[in-house]
Short mmCIF file of C-alpha atoms (C1' of nucleotides) in Angstrom, two decimals:
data_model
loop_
_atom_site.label_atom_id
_atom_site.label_comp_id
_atom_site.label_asym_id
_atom_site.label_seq_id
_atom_site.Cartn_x
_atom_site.Cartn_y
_atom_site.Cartn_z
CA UNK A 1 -27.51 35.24 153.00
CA UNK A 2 -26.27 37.75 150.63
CA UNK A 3 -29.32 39.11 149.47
CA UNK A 4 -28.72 42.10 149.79
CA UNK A 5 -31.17 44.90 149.47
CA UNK A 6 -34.23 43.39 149.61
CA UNK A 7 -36.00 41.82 152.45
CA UNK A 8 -34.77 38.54 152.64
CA UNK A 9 -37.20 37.31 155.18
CA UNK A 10 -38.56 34.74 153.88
CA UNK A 11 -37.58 35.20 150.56
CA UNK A 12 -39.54 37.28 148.93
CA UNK A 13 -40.87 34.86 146.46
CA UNK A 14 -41.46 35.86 143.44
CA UNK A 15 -44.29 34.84 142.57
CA UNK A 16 -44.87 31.38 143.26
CA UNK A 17 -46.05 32.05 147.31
CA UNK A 18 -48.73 34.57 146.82
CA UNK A 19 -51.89 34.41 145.33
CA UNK A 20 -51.26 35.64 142.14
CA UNK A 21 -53.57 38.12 141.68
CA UNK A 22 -52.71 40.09 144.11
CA UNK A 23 -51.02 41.92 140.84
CA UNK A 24 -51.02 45.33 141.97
CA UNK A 25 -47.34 46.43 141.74
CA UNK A 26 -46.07 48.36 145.03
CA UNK A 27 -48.52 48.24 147.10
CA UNK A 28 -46.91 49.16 150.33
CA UNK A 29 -45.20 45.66 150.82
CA UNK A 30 -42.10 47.53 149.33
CA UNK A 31 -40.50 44.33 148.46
CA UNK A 32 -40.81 43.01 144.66
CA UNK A 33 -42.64 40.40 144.10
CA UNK A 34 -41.82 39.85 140.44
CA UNK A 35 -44.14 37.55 139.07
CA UNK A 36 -45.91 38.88 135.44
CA UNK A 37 -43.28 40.85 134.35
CA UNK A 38 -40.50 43.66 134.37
CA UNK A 39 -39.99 44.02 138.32
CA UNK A 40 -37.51 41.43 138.38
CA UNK A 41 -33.85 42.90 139.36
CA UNK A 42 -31.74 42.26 137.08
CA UNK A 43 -28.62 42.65 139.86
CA UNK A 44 -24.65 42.36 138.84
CA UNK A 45 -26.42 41.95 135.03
CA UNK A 46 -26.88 45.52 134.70
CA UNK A 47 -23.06 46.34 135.15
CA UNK A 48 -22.45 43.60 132.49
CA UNK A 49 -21.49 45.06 129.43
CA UNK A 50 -21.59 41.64 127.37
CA UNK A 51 -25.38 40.90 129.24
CA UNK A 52 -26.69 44.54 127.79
CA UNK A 53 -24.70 44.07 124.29
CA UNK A 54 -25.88 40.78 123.98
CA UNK A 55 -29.63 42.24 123.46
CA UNK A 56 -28.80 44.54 121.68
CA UNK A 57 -27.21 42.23 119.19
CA UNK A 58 -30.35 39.94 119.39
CA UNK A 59 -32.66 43.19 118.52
CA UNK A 60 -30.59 44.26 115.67
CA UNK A 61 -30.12 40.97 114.32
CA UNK A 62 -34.20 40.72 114.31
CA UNK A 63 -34.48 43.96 112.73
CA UNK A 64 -32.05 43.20 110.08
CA UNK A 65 -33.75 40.21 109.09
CA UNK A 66 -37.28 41.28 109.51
CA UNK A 67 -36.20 44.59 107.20
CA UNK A 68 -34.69 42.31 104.62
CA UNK A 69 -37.54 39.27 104.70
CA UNK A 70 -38.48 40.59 101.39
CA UNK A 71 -35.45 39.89 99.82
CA UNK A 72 -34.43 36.79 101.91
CA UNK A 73 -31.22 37.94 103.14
CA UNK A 74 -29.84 37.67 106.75
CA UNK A 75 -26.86 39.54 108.15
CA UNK A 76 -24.04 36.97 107.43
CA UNK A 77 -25.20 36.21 103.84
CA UNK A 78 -25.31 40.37 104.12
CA UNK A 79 -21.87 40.73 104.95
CA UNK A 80 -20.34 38.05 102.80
CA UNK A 81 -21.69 39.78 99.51
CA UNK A 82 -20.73 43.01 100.60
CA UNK A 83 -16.92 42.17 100.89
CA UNK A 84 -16.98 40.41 97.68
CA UNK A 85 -18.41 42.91 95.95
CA UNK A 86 -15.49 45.32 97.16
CA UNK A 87 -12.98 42.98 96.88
CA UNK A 88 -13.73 40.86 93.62
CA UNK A 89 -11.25 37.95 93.10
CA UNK A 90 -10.79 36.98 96.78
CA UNK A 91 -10.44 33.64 97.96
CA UNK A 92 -12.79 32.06 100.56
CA UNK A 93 -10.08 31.66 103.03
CA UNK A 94 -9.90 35.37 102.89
CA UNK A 95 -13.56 36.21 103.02
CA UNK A 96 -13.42 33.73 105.88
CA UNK A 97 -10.29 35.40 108.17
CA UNK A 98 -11.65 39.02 107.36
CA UNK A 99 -15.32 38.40 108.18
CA UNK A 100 -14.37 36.01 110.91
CA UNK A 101 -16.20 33.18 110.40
CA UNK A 102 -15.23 29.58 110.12
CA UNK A 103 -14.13 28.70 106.58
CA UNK A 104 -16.25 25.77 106.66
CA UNK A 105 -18.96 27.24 107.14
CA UNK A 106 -18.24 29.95 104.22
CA UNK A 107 -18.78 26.55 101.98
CA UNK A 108 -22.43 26.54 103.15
CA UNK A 109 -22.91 29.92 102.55
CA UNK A 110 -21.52 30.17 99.26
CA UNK A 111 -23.46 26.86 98.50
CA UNK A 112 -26.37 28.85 98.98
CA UNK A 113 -25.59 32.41 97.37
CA UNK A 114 -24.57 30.25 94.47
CA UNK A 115 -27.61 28.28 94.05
CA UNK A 116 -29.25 31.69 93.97
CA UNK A 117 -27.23 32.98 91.19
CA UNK A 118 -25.70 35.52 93.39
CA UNK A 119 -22.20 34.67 93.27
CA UNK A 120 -20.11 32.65 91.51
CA UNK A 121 -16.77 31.04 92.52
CA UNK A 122 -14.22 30.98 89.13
CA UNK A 123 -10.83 28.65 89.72
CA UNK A 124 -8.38 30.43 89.96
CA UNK A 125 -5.20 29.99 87.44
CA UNK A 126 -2.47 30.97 89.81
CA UNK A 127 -3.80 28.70 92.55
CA UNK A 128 -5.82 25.72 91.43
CA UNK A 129 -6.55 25.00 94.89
CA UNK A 130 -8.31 27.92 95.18
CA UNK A 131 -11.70 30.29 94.03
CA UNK A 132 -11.88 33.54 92.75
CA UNK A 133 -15.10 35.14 94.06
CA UNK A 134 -17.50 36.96 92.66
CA UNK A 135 -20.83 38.74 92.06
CA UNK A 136 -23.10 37.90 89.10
CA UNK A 137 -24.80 40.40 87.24
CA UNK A 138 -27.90 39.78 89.17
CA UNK A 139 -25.88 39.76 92.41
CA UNK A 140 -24.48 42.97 91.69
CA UNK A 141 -27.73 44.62 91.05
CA UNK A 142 -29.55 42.81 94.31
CA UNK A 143 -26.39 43.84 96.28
CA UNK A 144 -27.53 47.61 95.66
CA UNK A 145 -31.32 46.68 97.01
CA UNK A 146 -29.84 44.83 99.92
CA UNK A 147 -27.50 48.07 100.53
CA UNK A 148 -31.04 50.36 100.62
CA UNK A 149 -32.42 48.20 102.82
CA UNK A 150 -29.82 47.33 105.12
CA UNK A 151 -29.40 51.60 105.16
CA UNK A 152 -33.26 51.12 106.17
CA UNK A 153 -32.66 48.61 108.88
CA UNK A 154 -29.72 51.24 109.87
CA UNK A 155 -32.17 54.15 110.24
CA UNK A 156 -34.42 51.72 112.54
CA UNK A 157 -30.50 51.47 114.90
CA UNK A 158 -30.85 55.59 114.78
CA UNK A 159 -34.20 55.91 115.87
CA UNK A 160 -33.75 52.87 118.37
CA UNK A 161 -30.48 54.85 120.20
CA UNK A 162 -30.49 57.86 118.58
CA UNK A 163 -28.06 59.41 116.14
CA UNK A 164 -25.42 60.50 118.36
CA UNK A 165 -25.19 57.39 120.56
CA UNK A 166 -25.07 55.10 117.59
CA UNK A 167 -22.16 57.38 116.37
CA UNK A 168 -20.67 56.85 119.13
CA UNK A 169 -21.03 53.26 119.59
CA UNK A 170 -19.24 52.83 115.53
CA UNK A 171 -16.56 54.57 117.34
CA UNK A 172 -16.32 52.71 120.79
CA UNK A 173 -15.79 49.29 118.62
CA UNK A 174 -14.29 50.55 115.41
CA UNK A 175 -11.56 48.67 116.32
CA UNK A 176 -13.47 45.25 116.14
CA UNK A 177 -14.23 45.72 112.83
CA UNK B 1 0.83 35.55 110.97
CA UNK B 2 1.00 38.97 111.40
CA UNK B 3 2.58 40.53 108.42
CA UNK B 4 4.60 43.62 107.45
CA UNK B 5 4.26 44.39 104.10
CA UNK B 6 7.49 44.15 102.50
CA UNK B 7 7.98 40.85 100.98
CA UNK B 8 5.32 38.75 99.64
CA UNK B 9 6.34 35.63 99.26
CA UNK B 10 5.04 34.30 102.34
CA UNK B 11 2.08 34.77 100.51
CA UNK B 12 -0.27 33.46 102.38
CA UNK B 13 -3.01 34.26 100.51
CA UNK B 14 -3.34 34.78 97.82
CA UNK B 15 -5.61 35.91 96.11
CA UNK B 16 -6.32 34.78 92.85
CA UNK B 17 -5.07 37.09 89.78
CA UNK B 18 -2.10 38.50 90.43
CA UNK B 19 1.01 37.56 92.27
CA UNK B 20 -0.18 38.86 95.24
CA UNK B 21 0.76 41.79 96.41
CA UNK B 22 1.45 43.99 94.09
CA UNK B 23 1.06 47.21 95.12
CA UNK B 24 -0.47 48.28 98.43
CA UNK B 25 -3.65 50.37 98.27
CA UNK B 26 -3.46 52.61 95.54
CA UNK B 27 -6.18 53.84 93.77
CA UNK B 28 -5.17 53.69 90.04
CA UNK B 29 -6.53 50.25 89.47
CA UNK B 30 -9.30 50.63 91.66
CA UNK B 31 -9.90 47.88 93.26
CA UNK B 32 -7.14 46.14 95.18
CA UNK B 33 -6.24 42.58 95.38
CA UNK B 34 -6.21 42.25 99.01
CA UNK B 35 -4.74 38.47 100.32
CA UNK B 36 -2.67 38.19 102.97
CA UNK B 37 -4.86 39.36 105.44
CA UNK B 38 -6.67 43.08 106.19
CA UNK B 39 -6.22 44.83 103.67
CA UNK B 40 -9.66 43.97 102.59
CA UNK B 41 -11.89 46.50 102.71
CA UNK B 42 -15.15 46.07 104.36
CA UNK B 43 -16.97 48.57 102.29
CA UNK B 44 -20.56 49.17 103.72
CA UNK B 45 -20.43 47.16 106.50
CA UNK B 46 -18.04 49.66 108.17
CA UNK B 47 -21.57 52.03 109.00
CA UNK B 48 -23.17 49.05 110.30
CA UNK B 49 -23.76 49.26 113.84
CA UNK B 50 -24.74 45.72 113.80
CA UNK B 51 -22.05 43.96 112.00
CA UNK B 52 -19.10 45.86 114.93
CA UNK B 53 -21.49 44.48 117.45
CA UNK B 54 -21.43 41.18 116.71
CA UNK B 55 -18.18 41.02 116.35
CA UNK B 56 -17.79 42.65 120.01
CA UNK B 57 -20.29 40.45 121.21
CA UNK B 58 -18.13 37.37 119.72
CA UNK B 59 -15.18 38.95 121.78
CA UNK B 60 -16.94 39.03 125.09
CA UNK B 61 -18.27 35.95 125.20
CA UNK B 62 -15.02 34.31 124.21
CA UNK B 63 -13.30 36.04 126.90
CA UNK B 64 -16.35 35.21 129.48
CA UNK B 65 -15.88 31.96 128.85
CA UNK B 66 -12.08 31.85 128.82
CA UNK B 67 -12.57 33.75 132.38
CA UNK B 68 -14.81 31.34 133.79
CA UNK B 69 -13.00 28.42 132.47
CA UNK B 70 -12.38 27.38 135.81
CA UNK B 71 -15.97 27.20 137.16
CA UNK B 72 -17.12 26.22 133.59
CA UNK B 73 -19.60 28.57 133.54
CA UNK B 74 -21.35 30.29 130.50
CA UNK B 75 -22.70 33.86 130.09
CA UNK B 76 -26.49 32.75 130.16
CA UNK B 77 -25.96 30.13 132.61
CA UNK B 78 -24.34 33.41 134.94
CA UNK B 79 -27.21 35.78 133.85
CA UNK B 80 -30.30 33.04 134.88
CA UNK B 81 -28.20 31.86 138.38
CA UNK B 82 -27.80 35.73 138.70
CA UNK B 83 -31.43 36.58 138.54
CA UNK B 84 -32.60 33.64 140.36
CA UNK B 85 -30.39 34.53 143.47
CA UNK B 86 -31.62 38.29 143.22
CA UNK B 87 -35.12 36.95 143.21
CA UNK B 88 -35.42 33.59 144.80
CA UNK B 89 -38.93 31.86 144.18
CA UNK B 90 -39.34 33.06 140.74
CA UNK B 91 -40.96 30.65 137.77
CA UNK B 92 -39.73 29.47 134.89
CA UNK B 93 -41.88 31.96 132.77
CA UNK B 94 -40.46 34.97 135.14
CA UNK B 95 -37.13 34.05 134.61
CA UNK B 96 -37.29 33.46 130.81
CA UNK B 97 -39.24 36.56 130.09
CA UNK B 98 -37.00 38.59 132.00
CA UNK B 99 -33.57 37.38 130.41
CA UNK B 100 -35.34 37.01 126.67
CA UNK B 101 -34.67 33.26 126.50
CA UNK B 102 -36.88 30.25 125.51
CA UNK B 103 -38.69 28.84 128.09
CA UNK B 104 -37.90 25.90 126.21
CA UNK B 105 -34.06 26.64 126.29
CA UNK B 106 -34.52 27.63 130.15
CA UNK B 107 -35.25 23.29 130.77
CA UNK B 108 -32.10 22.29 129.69
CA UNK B 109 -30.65 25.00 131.71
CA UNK B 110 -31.65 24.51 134.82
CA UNK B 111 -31.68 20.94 134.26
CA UNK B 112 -27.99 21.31 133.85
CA UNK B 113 -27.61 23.70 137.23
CA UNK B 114 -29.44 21.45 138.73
CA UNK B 115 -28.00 18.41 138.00
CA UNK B 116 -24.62 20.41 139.69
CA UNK B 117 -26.71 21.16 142.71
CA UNK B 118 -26.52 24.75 141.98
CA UNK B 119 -29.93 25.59 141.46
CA UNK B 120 -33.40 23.89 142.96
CA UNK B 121 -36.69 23.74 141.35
CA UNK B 122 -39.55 23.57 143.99
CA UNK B 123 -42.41 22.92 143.58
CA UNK B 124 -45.03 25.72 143.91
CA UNK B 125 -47.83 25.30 146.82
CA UNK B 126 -50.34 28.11 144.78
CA UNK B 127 -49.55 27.11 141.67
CA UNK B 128 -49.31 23.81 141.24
CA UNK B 129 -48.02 24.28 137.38
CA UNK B 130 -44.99 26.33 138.35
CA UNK B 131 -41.76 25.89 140.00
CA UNK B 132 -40.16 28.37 142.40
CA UNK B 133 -36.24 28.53 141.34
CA UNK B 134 -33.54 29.08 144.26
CA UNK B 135 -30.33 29.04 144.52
CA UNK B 136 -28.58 26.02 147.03
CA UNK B 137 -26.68 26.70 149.71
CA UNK B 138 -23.37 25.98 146.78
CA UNK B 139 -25.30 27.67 144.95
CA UNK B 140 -25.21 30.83 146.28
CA UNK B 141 -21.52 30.23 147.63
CA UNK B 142 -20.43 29.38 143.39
CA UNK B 143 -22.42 32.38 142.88
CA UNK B 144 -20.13 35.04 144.78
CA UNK B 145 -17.58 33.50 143.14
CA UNK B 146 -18.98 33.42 139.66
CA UNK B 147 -19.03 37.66 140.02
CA UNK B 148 -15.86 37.75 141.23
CA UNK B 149 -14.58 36.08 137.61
CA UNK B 150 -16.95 37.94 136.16
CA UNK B 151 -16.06 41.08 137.48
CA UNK B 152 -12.50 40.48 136.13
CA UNK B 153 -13.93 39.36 133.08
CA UNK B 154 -15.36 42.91 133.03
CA UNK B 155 -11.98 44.53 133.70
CA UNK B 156 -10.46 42.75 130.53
CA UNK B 157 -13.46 44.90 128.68
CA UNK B 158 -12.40 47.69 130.37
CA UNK B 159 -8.66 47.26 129.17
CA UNK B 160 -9.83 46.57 124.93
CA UNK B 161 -12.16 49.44 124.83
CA UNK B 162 -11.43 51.77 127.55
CA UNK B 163 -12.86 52.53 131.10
CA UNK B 164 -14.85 55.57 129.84
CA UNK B 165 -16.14 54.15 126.50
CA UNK B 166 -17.55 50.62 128.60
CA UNK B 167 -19.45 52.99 130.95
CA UNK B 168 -20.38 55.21 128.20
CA UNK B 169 -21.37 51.87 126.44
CA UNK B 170 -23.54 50.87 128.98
CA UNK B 171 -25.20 54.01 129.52
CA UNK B 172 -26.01 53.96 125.48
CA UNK B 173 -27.58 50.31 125.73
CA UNK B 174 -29.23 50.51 129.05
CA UNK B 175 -32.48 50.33 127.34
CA UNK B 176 -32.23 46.79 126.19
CA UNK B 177 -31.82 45.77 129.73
"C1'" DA C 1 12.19 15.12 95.42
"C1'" DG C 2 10.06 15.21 99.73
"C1'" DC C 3 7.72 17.08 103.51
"C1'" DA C 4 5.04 20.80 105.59
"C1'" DA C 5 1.39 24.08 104.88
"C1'" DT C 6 -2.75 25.86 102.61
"C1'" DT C 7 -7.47 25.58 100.40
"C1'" DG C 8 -11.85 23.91 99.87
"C1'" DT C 9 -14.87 20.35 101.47
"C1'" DT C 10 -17.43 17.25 104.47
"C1'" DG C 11 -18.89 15.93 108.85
"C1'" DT C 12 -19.58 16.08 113.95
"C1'" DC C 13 -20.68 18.38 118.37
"C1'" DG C 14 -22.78 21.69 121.24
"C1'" DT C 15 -25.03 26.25 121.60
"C1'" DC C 16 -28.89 29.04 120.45
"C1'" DA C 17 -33.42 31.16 118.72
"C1'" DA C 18 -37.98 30.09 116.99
"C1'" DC C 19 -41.81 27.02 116.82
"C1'" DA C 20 -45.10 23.37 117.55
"C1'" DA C 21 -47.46 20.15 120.32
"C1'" DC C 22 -48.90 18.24 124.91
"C1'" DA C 23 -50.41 17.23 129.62
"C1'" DA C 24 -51.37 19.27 133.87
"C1'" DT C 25 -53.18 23.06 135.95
"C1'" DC C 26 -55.14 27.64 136.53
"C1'" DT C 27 -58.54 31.40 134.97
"C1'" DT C 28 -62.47 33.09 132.89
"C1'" DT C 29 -67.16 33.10 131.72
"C1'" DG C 30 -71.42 31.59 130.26
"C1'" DC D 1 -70.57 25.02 138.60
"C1'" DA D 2 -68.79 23.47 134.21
"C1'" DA D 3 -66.96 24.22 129.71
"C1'" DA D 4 -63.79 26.92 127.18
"C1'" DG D 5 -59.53 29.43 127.13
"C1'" DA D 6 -54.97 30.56 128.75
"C1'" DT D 7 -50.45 29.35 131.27
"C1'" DT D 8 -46.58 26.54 132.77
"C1'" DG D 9 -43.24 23.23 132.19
"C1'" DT D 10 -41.66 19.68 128.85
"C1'" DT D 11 -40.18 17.46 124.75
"C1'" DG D 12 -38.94 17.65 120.09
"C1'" DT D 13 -37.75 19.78 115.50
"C1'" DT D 14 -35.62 23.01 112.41
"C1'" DG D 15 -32.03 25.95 110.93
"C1'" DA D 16 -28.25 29.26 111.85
"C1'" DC D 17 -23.78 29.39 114.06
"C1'" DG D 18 -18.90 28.66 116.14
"C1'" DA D 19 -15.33 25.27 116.98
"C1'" DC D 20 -12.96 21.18 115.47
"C1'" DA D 21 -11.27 17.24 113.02
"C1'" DA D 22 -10.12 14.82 108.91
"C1'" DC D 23 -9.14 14.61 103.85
"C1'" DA D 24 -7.82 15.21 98.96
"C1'" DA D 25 -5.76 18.31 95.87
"C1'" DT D 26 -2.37 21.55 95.31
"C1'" DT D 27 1.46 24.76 96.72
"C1'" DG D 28 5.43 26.22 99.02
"C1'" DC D 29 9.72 25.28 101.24
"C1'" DT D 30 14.10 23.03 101.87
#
DNA sequence: AGCAATTGTTGTCGTCAACAACAATCTTTG
DNA sequence: CAAAGATTGTTGTTGACGACAACAATTGCT
């Protein structure tokens, strides 16, 4: 009863009443009957801005790792290597509260960047319950490919949204960061 | 937890070399010895469109689900009843496609909305493979109210990034729709 | 000294994307 | 028309991920 715009007669179906070949979009029947692909309204979605940023996260994410397969590197492991290689010395809790993911799973992650002779986690001496992270040698050096690519994957954002809008957007949630 | 910056012996943190804070940013040293909290610097991953996004995204979807506590409802659960009751009659495939989910994923879904009597799967007269979705008759009354709390939901957006910048963030990522 | 809090770790639960495999059912084509 | 090919819905697996809970070792606080 609330359909709204379209013609709710007997439900416009979709695509699971009419023959389905009867493909031809628009063809004076007005109505939608969305069956193959795009024509399917999308309604309250579109004013959504979690529904539309939620894609776009999924499409960057895929970019990011598809741009970095070579090197085997996805955007968490990304991230993590990147703040220690700022911020040398830092604890995982740390890593963990300013990249905003679950200490736990940090362990994993580290686990993994370890075993790969990427980082290394020293104890510390003025907290024995605690690590001191940092980058190998060899992570130090991949960090700087990783950086080129991930500027690579970056460009892809630019050409995706364009220059200005992506500006824009790095402003619009700067403060999320 | 929040912090001030004048005495350290809270300490939360720690980091691991000195006795923590030291100094505040400063540049003589170089690097700092961030620990208590955000004054660890992000380096790269400040020009990475992808890493404020995900963190955004993590924000909406917390707050979507905080909002719709009530109904226990989840953003893709909202986005597939919201397409089905815009289209009614559409097929699994149609619906999946359309929202960039798993068909796979889309089974337990409507499983779930249709164990609540929410959603119905019939079965399809021309196409004996496919079911046409529609909403119930609850289904389409939960429904109005679903984009009611969503629609606040959407206001709490408004209020953490700004009226202007959502619509202006919408209009930048209307492509991914 | 004693108790509360923190750190790293391990494990569980539920969500989610990406695949693979299958039976039933179209569609296409030889 | 019949065989081959493609689709649809299902089930199951894998691995990344967020949220929690519990624990031992170690600090910090009183």
């Amino acid at each position: 009863m609330r359909d709204a715009g379209e013609k709710n007669v007997t439900a416009s179906a979709g695509r699971n009443e009419l023959p389905a070949r009867a493909r031809r979009k628009r063809a004076g029947n007005g109505a939608a009957r969305p069956d193959d692909a795009d024509e399917v309204g999308l309604d309250a979605l579109v004013g959504h801005a979690g529904y539309a940023v939620r894609r776009f996260q999924i499409w960057i994410f895929q970019d990011f790792v598809r741009t970095l397969a070579a090197v085997d590197i996805r955007p968490t492991q990304y991230s993590v290597m990147t703040v220690i290689g700022a911020n040398p010395g830092l604890s995982q809790m740390a890593v963990a509260k300013r990249l905003g993911i679950e200490r736990a799973r940090l362990v994993h992650l580290l686990d993994s960047l370890e075993r790969r002779k990427l980082v290394k986690r020293i104890k510390s001496k003025t907290d024995r319950r605690s690590h001191a992270l940092h980058l190998t040698a060899q992570g130090e050096l991949s960090l700087t490919k990783f950086k080129q690519l991930a500027a690579e994957h970056e460009r892809h954002v630019e050409e995706k949204i364009g220059k200005a809008n992506r500006e824009r957007l790095l402003q619009i949630l700067a403060g999320f960061t």
